[in-house]
Amino acid sequence: MTSTHYAILGYAVVTLVLWGYALSIYMEHRRLARRERIEQADH
Amino acid sequence: MKRSIIATYWLLTAAAFAGCVAMTAFYTPVEASMGPVQKIFYAHLPVAINTFFAAMIVFIASVGYLWQRKFWWDDLASAAAKVTVVYCSVVLLTGMIWGKSAWGQWWTWSPRLTFSLVLWLLYVVYVMLRPSIESPHRRAIVSAVYGLVAFLDVPLVYLSVRLMPDIHPTSVELTDPMKWTLLAWFFPISLMMLGLVRARYLLNARQRQRIQPEVAA
């Protein structure tokens, strides 16, 4: 791997980890909201 | 908070992030001795500083819970601890990638790297410890005390490179475009850290409301 490859790998890690975590929290919020809507509909 | 404000916040963060990537790729010159891999530094340092800030939020929230015994402090500390783990993971990984290119090895047991790994482990343990404690009150107290102690590693990480011989760089010569790029990266990285802590905190609070509605916030 060249120095450029390592630089690209580094920024890929930063992007994927941070935005991946942000996306996972967003998905969990949506799952929770759907569950709350279903429970409210049951009541 | 209105959805439109939250959406704007994250769009702004994403735009700033993309702008900084473009800035790093096309505006910042390649450093003469280390080559393109040196550019990892422009994200590595802001992420490291924000790791310390996230750990500080855990510390402040831990003090807050022990002082007031309100569960929202515990939700905040737990949220910030998870963000600390994520940010510290990025610091370690980007540091390792840079180290492999610069020194030819992924890891070395230098003081700063070792204390950084300890920091990561401390907050991983914080996150893993919580589900093992059933009582919400006991969980909050144990987490708060642990959160206070874990923060002690942050000054060690920061000062280690100044107090002990270390292969990790202490200062770098930066030209003006490099300085601007480094400063620019603080913007999206800090916005992300605060946004992630808030988002995770709201999730914690909602989950607590569902699972333990009898527990007052």
PDB file of C-alpha atoms in Angstrom:
ATOM      1  CA  MET A   1       0.000   0.000   0.000  1.00  0.00           C
ATOM      2  CA  THR A   2       1.216   3.473  -0.821  1.00  0.00           C
ATOM      3  CA  SER A   3       1.023   6.515   1.457  1.00  0.00           C
ATOM      4  CA  THR A   4      -2.037   7.699  -0.496  1.00  0.00           C
ATOM      5  CA  HIS A   5      -3.804   4.375   0.098  1.00  0.00           C
ATOM      6  CA  TYR A   6      -3.202   4.715   3.838  1.00  0.00           C
ATOM      7  CA  ALA A   7      -4.578   8.261   3.777  1.00  0.00           C
ATOM      8  CA  ILE A   8      -7.719   7.104   1.959  1.00  0.00           C
ATOM      9  CA  LEU A   9      -8.074   4.195   4.389  1.00  0.00           C
ATOM     10  CA  GLY A  10      -7.773   6.608   7.314  1.00  0.00           C
ATOM     11  CA  TYR A  11     -10.541   8.868   6.034  1.00  0.00           C
ATOM     12  CA  ALA A  12     -12.694   5.868   5.148  1.00  0.00           C
ATOM     13  CA  VAL A  13     -12.414   4.753   8.794  1.00  0.00           C
ATOM     14  CA  VAL A  14     -13.339   8.227  10.093  1.00  0.00           C
ATOM     15  CA  THR A  15     -16.327   8.494   7.754  1.00  0.00           C
ATOM     16  CA  LEU A  16     -17.677   4.957   8.136  1.00  0.00           C
ATOM     17  CA  VAL A  17     -17.312   4.732  11.915  1.00  0.00           C
ATOM     18  CA  LEU A  18     -18.746   8.159  12.779  1.00  0.00           C
ATOM     19  CA  TRP A  19     -21.552   8.227  10.221  1.00  0.00           C
ATOM     20  CA  GLY A  20     -22.217   4.523  10.750  1.00  0.00           C
ATOM     21  CA  TYR A  21     -22.775   5.178  14.453  1.00  0.00           C
ATOM     22  CA  ALA A  22     -24.990   8.178  13.666  1.00  0.00           C
ATOM     23  CA  LEU A  23     -27.060   6.003  11.330  1.00  0.00           C
ATOM     24  CA  SER A  24     -27.363   3.249  13.938  1.00  0.00           C
ATOM     25  CA  ILE A  25     -28.763   5.717  16.506  1.00  0.00           C
ATOM     26  CA  TYR A  26     -31.184   7.076  13.909  1.00  0.00           C
ATOM     27  CA  MET A  27     -32.389   3.544  13.070  1.00  0.00           C
ATOM     28  CA  GLU A  28     -32.871   2.782  16.757  1.00  0.00           C
ATOM     29  CA  HIS A  29     -34.943   5.956  17.175  1.00  0.00           C
ATOM     30  CA  ARG A  30     -37.128   4.895  14.270  1.00  0.00           C
ATOM     31  CA  ARG A  31     -37.549   1.357  15.673  1.00  0.00           C
ATOM     32  CA  LEU A  32     -38.564   2.784  19.036  1.00  0.00           C
ATOM     33  CA  ALA A  33     -41.014   5.230  17.448  1.00  0.00           C
ATOM     34  CA  ARG A  34     -42.610   2.393  15.433  1.00  0.00           C
ATOM     35  CA  ARG A  35     -42.934   0.257  18.557  1.00  0.00           C
ATOM     36  CA  GLU A  36     -44.561   3.155  20.452  1.00  0.00           C
ATOM     37  CA  ARG A  37     -47.017   3.755  17.579  1.00  0.00           C
ATOM     38  CA  ILE A  38     -47.991   0.056  17.558  1.00  0.00           C
ATOM     39  CA  GLU A  39     -48.480   0.013  21.342  1.00  0.00           C
ATOM     40  CA  GLN A  40     -50.591   3.167  21.184  1.00  0.00           C
ATOM     41  CA  ALA A  41     -52.710   1.698  18.398  1.00  0.00           C
ATOM     42  CA  ASP A  42     -53.281  -1.448  20.527  1.00  0.00           C
ATOM     43  CA  HIS A  43     -54.554   0.704  23.388  1.00  0.00           C
TER      44      HIS A  43
ATOM     45  CA  MET B   1     -36.851  20.222  19.262  1.00  0.00           C
ATOM     46  CA  LYS B   2     -38.404  20.571  15.812  1.00  0.00           C
ATOM     47  CA  ARG B   3     -37.501  17.911  13.287  1.00  0.00           C
ATOM     48  CA  SER B   4     -36.569  20.592  10.754  1.00  0.00           C
ATOM     49  CA  ILE B   5     -33.933  22.032  13.104  1.00  0.00           C
ATOM     50  CA  ILE B   6     -32.461  18.582  13.757  1.00  0.00           C
ATOM     51  CA  ALA B   7     -32.464  17.771  10.035  1.00  0.00           C
ATOM     52  CA  THR B   8     -30.775  21.105   9.257  1.00  0.00           C
ATOM     53  CA  TYR B   9     -28.187  20.453  11.956  1.00  0.00           C
ATOM     54  CA  TRP B  10     -27.245  17.083  10.497  1.00  0.00           C
ATOM     55  CA  LEU B  11     -27.303  18.363   6.905  1.00  0.00           C
ATOM     56  CA  LEU B  12     -24.968  21.168   7.927  1.00  0.00           C
ATOM     57  CA  THR B  13     -22.693  18.676   9.676  1.00  0.00           C
ATOM     58  CA  ALA B  14     -22.639  16.400   6.631  1.00  0.00           C
ATOM     59  CA  ALA B  15     -21.926  19.349   4.316  1.00  0.00           C
ATOM     60  CA  ALA B  16     -19.113  20.573   6.572  1.00  0.00           C
ATOM     61  CA  PHE B  17     -17.706  17.036   6.728  1.00  0.00           C
ATOM     62  CA  ALA B  18     -17.766  16.713   2.932  1.00  0.00           C
ATOM     63  CA  GLY B  19     -16.262  20.177   2.580  1.00  0.00           C
ATOM     64  CA  CYS B  20     -13.412  19.279   4.891  1.00  0.00           C
ATOM     65  CA  VAL B  21     -12.721  16.053   2.996  1.00  0.00           C
ATOM     66  CA  ALA B  22     -12.562  18.059  -0.230  1.00  0.00           C
ATOM     67  CA  MET B  23     -10.368  20.655   1.449  1.00  0.00           C
ATOM     68  CA  THR B  24      -7.991  17.940   2.652  1.00  0.00           C
ATOM     69  CA  ALA B  25      -7.839  16.261  -0.734  1.00  0.00           C
ATOM     70  CA  PHE B  26      -7.523  19.298  -3.012  1.00  0.00           C
ATOM     71  CA  TYR B  27      -6.524  22.389  -1.024  1.00  0.00           C
ATOM     72  CA  THR B  28      -4.027  21.144   1.562  1.00  0.00           C
ATOM     73  CA  PRO B  29      -0.544  20.511   0.202  1.00  0.00           C
ATOM     74  CA  VAL B  30       1.158  17.153   0.658  1.00  0.00           C
ATOM     75  CA  GLU B  31       3.676  17.233   3.494  1.00  0.00           C
ATOM     76  CA  ALA B  32       7.204  16.766   2.157  1.00  0.00           C
ATOM     77  CA  SER B  33       8.631  14.154   4.546  1.00  0.00           C
ATOM     78  CA  MET B  34       5.609  11.944   5.352  1.00  0.00           C
ATOM     79  CA  GLY B  35       3.648  12.194   2.130  1.00  0.00           C
ATOM     80  CA  PRO B  36      -0.156  11.954   1.743  1.00  0.00           C
ATOM     81  CA  VAL B  37      -0.631   9.825   4.882  1.00  0.00           C
ATOM     82  CA  GLN B  38       0.188  12.927   6.968  1.00  0.00           C
ATOM     83  CA  LYS B  39      -3.263  14.244   5.973  1.00  0.00           C
ATOM     84  CA  ILE B  40      -4.852  11.776   8.409  1.00  0.00           C
ATOM     85  CA  PHE B  41      -3.649  14.218  11.080  1.00  0.00           C
ATOM     86  CA  TYR B  42      -6.321  16.806  10.103  1.00  0.00           C
ATOM     87  CA  ALA B  43      -9.098  14.449  11.247  1.00  0.00           C
ATOM     88  CA  HIS B  44      -7.108  12.529  13.880  1.00  0.00           C
ATOM     89  CA  LEU B  45      -6.416  15.549  16.121  1.00  0.00           C
ATOM     90  CA  PRO B  46      -9.990  16.980  16.188  1.00  0.00           C
ATOM     91  CA  VAL B  47     -11.390  13.496  16.881  1.00  0.00           C
ATOM     92  CA  ALA B  48      -8.863  13.067  19.728  1.00  0.00           C
ATOM     93  CA  ILE B  49      -9.753  16.440  21.283  1.00  0.00           C
ATOM     94  CA  ASN B  50     -13.466  15.636  20.999  1.00  0.00           C
ATOM     95  CA  THR B  51     -12.840  12.268  22.652  1.00  0.00           C
ATOM     96  CA  PHE B  52     -11.566  14.227  25.660  1.00  0.00           C
ATOM     97  CA  PHE B  53     -14.626  16.506  25.558  1.00  0.00           C
ATOM     98  CA  ALA B  54     -16.986  13.526  25.407  1.00  0.00           C
ATOM     99  CA  ALA B  55     -15.164  11.983  28.380  1.00  0.00           C
ATOM    100  CA  MET B  56     -15.531  15.315  30.174  1.00  0.00           C
ATOM    101  CA  ILE B  57     -19.296  15.198  29.594  1.00  0.00           C
ATOM    102  CA  VAL B  58     -19.303  11.747  31.238  1.00  0.00           C
ATOM    103  CA  PHE B  59     -17.362  13.222  34.181  1.00  0.00           C
ATOM    104  CA  ILE B  60     -19.676  16.231  34.584  1.00  0.00           C
ATOM    105  CA  ALA B  61     -22.810  14.072  34.233  1.00  0.00           C
ATOM    106  CA  SER B  62     -21.408  11.609  36.785  1.00  0.00           C
ATOM    107  CA  VAL B  63     -20.852  14.446  39.250  1.00  0.00           C
ATOM    108  CA  GLY B  64     -24.345  15.679  38.444  1.00  0.00           C
ATOM    109  CA  TYR B  65     -25.942  12.328  39.233  1.00  0.00           C
ATOM    110  CA  LEU B  66     -24.042  11.844  42.482  1.00  0.00           C
ATOM    111  CA  TRP B  67     -25.029  15.370  43.519  1.00  0.00           C
ATOM    112  CA  GLN B  68     -28.709  15.449  42.471  1.00  0.00           C
ATOM    113  CA  ARG B  69     -29.622  11.749  41.967  1.00  0.00           C
ATOM    114  CA  LYS B  70     -31.697  12.647  38.894  1.00  0.00           C
ATOM    115  CA  PHE B  71     -31.683   9.925  36.215  1.00  0.00           C
ATOM    116  CA  TRP B  72     -31.309  12.294  33.296  1.00  0.00           C
ATOM    117  CA  TRP B  73     -27.696  12.810  34.428  1.00  0.00           C
ATOM    118  CA  ASP B  74     -27.213   9.048  34.194  1.00  0.00           C
ATOM    119  CA  ASP B  75     -28.762   8.973  30.709  1.00  0.00           C
ATOM    120  CA  LEU B  76     -26.402  11.774  29.653  1.00  0.00           C
ATOM    121  CA  ALA B  77     -23.320  10.068  31.110  1.00  0.00           C
ATOM    122  CA  SER B  78     -24.210   6.790  29.427  1.00  0.00           C
ATOM    123  CA  ALA B  79     -24.740   8.545  26.086  1.00  0.00           C
ATOM    124  CA  ALA B  80     -21.455  10.441  26.300  1.00  0.00           C
ATOM    125  CA  ALA B  81     -19.594   7.265  27.300  1.00  0.00           C
ATOM    126  CA  LYS B  82     -20.743   5.477  24.145  1.00  0.00           C
ATOM    127  CA  VAL B  83     -19.662   8.434  22.015  1.00  0.00           C
ATOM    128  CA  THR B  84     -16.316   8.446  23.830  1.00  0.00           C
ATOM    129  CA  VAL B  85     -15.796   4.799  22.858  1.00  0.00           C
ATOM    130  CA  VAL B  86     -16.659   5.489  19.204  1.00  0.00           C
ATOM    131  CA  TYR B  87     -14.455   8.565  18.989  1.00  0.00           C
ATOM    132  CA  CYS B  88     -11.569   6.889  20.801  1.00  0.00           C
ATOM    133  CA  SER B  89     -11.854   3.944  18.393  1.00  0.00           C
ATOM    134  CA  VAL B  90     -11.419   6.358  15.484  1.00  0.00           C
ATOM    135  CA  VAL B  91      -8.401   7.961  17.183  1.00  0.00           C
ATOM    136  CA  LEU B  92      -6.736   4.580  17.700  1.00  0.00           C
ATOM    137  CA  LEU B  93      -7.517   3.291  14.200  1.00  0.00           C
ATOM    138  CA  THR B  94      -6.388   6.443  12.382  1.00  0.00           C
ATOM    139  CA  GLY B  95      -3.294   6.583  14.570  1.00  0.00           C
ATOM    140  CA  MET B  96      -2.485   2.964  13.730  1.00  0.00           C
ATOM    141  CA  ILE B  97      -2.942   3.569  10.003  1.00  0.00           C
ATOM    142  CA  TRP B  98      -0.677   6.601  10.163  1.00  0.00           C
ATOM    143  CA  GLY B  99       1.851   4.683  12.287  1.00  0.00           C
ATOM    144  CA  LYS B 100       1.962   1.752   9.862  1.00  0.00           C
ATOM    145  CA  SER B 101       2.805   4.115   7.028  1.00  0.00           C
ATOM    146  CA  ALA B 102       5.163   6.368   8.995  1.00  0.00           C
ATOM    147  CA  TRP B 103       6.954   3.889  11.286  1.00  0.00           C
ATOM    148  CA  GLY B 104       6.266   0.593   9.513  1.00  0.00           C
ATOM    149  CA  GLN B 105       4.291  -0.892  12.421  1.00  0.00           C
ATOM    150  CA  TRP B 106       0.630  -0.796  13.422  1.00  0.00           C
ATOM    151  CA  TRP B 107       1.347  -0.420  17.119  1.00  0.00           C
ATOM    152  CA  THR B 108       4.032   0.475  19.598  1.00  0.00           C
ATOM    153  CA  TRP B 109       3.762   0.564  23.387  1.00  0.00           C
ATOM    154  CA  SER B 110       4.671   4.235  23.674  1.00  0.00           C
ATOM    155  CA  PRO B 111       3.155   6.159  26.628  1.00  0.00           C
ATOM    156  CA  ARG B 112       0.596   8.121  24.627  1.00  0.00           C
ATOM    157  CA  LEU B 113      -0.606   5.124  22.614  1.00  0.00           C
ATOM    158  CA  THR B 114      -0.760   2.965  25.737  1.00  0.00           C
ATOM    159  CA  PHE B 115      -2.714   5.554  27.747  1.00  0.00           C
ATOM    160  CA  SER B 116      -5.036   6.034  24.746  1.00  0.00           C
ATOM    161  CA  LEU B 117      -5.708   2.303  24.617  1.00  0.00           C
ATOM    162  CA  VAL B 118      -6.348   2.354  28.380  1.00  0.00           C
ATOM    163  CA  LEU B 119      -8.810   5.217  27.837  1.00  0.00           C
ATOM    164  CA  TRP B 120     -10.647   3.175  25.216  1.00  0.00           C
ATOM    165  CA  LEU B 121     -10.730   0.116  27.484  1.00  0.00           C
ATOM    166  CA  LEU B 122     -11.969   2.146  30.462  1.00  0.00           C
ATOM    167  CA  TYR B 123     -14.981   3.454  28.550  1.00  0.00           C
ATOM    168  CA  VAL B 124     -15.683   0.114  26.879  1.00  0.00           C
ATOM    169  CA  VAL B 125     -15.867  -1.370  30.378  1.00  0.00           C
ATOM    170  CA  TYR B 126     -18.201   1.488  31.425  1.00  0.00           C
ATOM    171  CA  VAL B 127     -20.564   0.636  28.545  1.00  0.00           C
ATOM    172  CA  MET B 128     -20.355  -3.117  29.198  1.00  0.00           C
ATOM    173  CA  LEU B 129     -20.745  -2.809  32.964  1.00  0.00           C
ATOM    174  CA  ARG B 130     -24.118  -1.081  32.904  1.00  0.00           C
ATOM    175  CA  PRO B 131     -26.376  -3.853  31.541  1.00  0.00           C
ATOM    176  CA  SER B 132     -25.016  -6.251  34.172  1.00  0.00           C
ATOM    177  CA  ILE B 133     -26.529  -4.172  37.008  1.00  0.00           C
ATOM    178  CA  GLU B 134     -30.262  -4.666  37.289  1.00  0.00           C
ATOM    179  CA  SER B 135     -31.210  -1.976  39.772  1.00  0.00           C
ATOM    180  CA  PRO B 136     -31.387   1.426  37.999  1.00  0.00           C
ATOM    181  CA  HIS B 137     -30.304   3.275  41.132  1.00  0.00           C
ATOM    182  CA  ARG B 138     -27.317   1.023  41.764  1.00  0.00           C
ATOM    183  CA  ARG B 139     -26.417   1.074  38.061  1.00  0.00           C
ATOM    184  CA  ALA B 140     -26.421   4.871  38.048  1.00  0.00           C
ATOM    185  CA  ILE B 141     -24.305   5.148  41.197  1.00  0.00           C
ATOM    186  CA  VAL B 142     -21.740   2.548  40.100  1.00  0.00           C
ATOM    187  CA  SER B 143     -21.542   4.145  36.635  1.00  0.00           C
ATOM    188  CA  ALA B 144     -21.150   7.620  38.120  1.00  0.00           C
ATOM    189  CA  VAL B 145     -18.295   6.608  40.420  1.00  0.00           C
ATOM    190  CA  TYR B 146     -16.643   4.701  37.583  1.00  0.00           C
ATOM    191  CA  GLY B 147     -17.127   7.677  35.247  1.00  0.00           C
ATOM    192  CA  LEU B 148     -15.298   9.952  37.704  1.00  0.00           C
ATOM    193  CA  VAL B 149     -12.347   7.572  37.984  1.00  0.00           C
ATOM    194  CA  ALA B 150     -12.148   6.804  34.253  1.00  0.00           C
ATOM    195  CA  PHE B 151     -11.730  10.493  33.428  1.00  0.00           C
ATOM    196  CA  LEU B 152      -8.410  10.514  35.290  1.00  0.00           C
ATOM    197  CA  ASP B 153      -6.822   8.877  32.244  1.00  0.00           C
ATOM    198  CA  VAL B 154      -7.620  11.872  30.009  1.00  0.00           C
ATOM    199  CA  PRO B 155      -4.921  14.186  31.465  1.00  0.00           C
ATOM    200  CA  LEU B 156      -2.526  11.244  31.391  1.00  0.00           C
ATOM    201  CA  VAL B 157      -3.116  10.812  27.646  1.00  0.00           C
ATOM    202  CA  TYR B 158      -2.684  14.535  27.059  1.00  0.00           C
ATOM    203  CA  LEU B 159       0.419  15.031  29.210  1.00  0.00           C
ATOM    204  CA  SER B 160       2.195  11.709  28.631  1.00  0.00           C
ATOM    205  CA  VAL B 161       3.869  12.821  25.427  1.00  0.00           C
ATOM    206  CA  ARG B 162       5.220  15.917  27.197  1.00  0.00           C
ATOM    207  CA  LEU B 163       6.392  14.177  30.362  1.00  0.00           C
ATOM    208  CA  MET B 164       7.843  10.936  28.962  1.00  0.00           C
ATOM    209  CA  PRO B 165       9.938  10.035  25.930  1.00  0.00           C
ATOM    210  CA  ASP B 166       7.518   9.103  23.146  1.00  0.00           C
ATOM    211  CA  ILE B 167       7.572   8.275  19.466  1.00  0.00           C
ATOM    212  CA  HIS B 168       4.224  10.084  19.082  1.00  0.00           C
ATOM    213  CA  PRO B 169       4.768  13.602  17.602  1.00  0.00           C
ATOM    214  CA  THR B 170       4.422  16.489  20.058  1.00  0.00           C
ATOM    215  CA  SER B 171       4.308  19.411  17.651  1.00  0.00           C
ATOM    216  CA  VAL B 172       4.068  19.724  13.899  1.00  0.00           C
ATOM    217  CA  GLU B 173       5.160  22.441  11.492  1.00  0.00           C
ATOM    218  CA  LEU B 174       2.093  23.550   9.548  1.00  0.00           C
ATOM    219  CA  THR B 175       1.807  25.945   6.628  1.00  0.00           C
ATOM    220  CA  ASP B 176      -1.220  28.253   6.468  1.00  0.00           C
ATOM    221  CA  PRO B 177      -3.369  25.961   4.257  1.00  0.00           C
ATOM    222  CA  MET B 178      -2.619  23.101   6.683  1.00  0.00           C
ATOM    223  CA  LYS B 179      -3.617  25.228   9.690  1.00  0.00           C
ATOM    224  CA  TRP B 180      -6.887  26.261   8.034  1.00  0.00           C
ATOM    225  CA  THR B 181      -7.688  22.657   7.153  1.00  0.00           C
ATOM    226  CA  LEU B 182      -6.980  21.504  10.703  1.00  0.00           C
ATOM    227  CA  LEU B 183      -9.178  24.263  12.159  1.00  0.00           C
ATOM    228  CA  ALA B 184     -11.928  23.534   9.622  1.00  0.00           C
ATOM    229  CA  TRP B 185     -12.069  19.869  10.672  1.00  0.00           C
ATOM    230  CA  PHE B 186     -12.910  20.837  14.250  1.00  0.00           C
ATOM    231  CA  PHE B 187     -16.253  22.140  13.017  1.00  0.00           C
ATOM    232  CA  PRO B 188     -17.902  18.957  11.657  1.00  0.00           C
ATOM    233  CA  ILE B 189     -16.195  16.676  14.197  1.00  0.00           C
ATOM    234  CA  SER B 190     -17.410  18.782  17.143  1.00  0.00           C
ATOM    235  CA  LEU B 191     -20.916  19.141  15.683  1.00  0.00           C
ATOM    236  CA  MET B 192     -21.031  15.360  15.268  1.00  0.00           C
ATOM    237  CA  MET B 193     -19.873  14.697  18.806  1.00  0.00           C
ATOM    238  CA  LEU B 194     -22.512  16.989  20.318  1.00  0.00           C
ATOM    239  CA  GLY B 195     -25.196  15.705  17.953  1.00  0.00           C
ATOM    240  CA  LEU B 196     -24.372  12.065  18.707  1.00  0.00           C
ATOM    241  CA  VAL B 197     -24.378  12.661  22.482  1.00  0.00           C
ATOM    242  CA  ARG B 198     -27.750  14.406  22.233  1.00  0.00           C
ATOM    243  CA  ALA B 199     -29.265  11.733  19.972  1.00  0.00           C
ATOM    244  CA  ARG B 200     -28.032   8.916  22.177  1.00  0.00           C
ATOM    245  CA  TYR B 201     -29.221  10.756  25.312  1.00  0.00           C
ATOM    246  CA  LEU B 202     -32.737  11.136  23.884  1.00  0.00           C
ATOM    247  CA  LEU B 203     -32.769   7.429  23.020  1.00  0.00           C
ATOM    248  CA  ASN B 204     -31.669   6.542  26.563  1.00  0.00           C
ATOM    249  CA  ALA B 205     -34.375   8.773  28.048  1.00  0.00           C
ATOM    250  CA  ARG B 206     -37.100   7.299  25.826  1.00  0.00           C
ATOM    251  CA  GLN B 207     -36.006   3.737  26.603  1.00  0.00           C
ATOM    252  CA  ARG B 208     -35.959   4.484  30.339  1.00  0.00           C
ATOM    253  CA  GLN B 209     -39.462   5.993  30.082  1.00  0.00           C
ATOM    254  CA  ARG B 210     -40.716   2.763  28.469  1.00  0.00           C
ATOM    255  CA  ILE B 211     -38.930   0.243  30.639  1.00  0.00           C
ATOM    256  CA  GLN B 212     -38.999   2.028  33.985  1.00  0.00           C
ATOM    257  CA  PRO B 213     -41.775   4.645  33.939  1.00  0.00           C
ATOM    258  CA  GLU B 214     -41.904   4.500  37.730  1.00  0.00           C
ATOM    259  CA  VAL B 215     -38.342   5.788  37.929  1.00  0.00           C
ATOM    260  CA  ALA B 216     -38.470   9.562  38.056  1.00  0.00           C
ATOM    261  CA  ALA B 217     -36.072  11.428  35.739  1.00  0.00           C
TER     262      ALA B 217
END
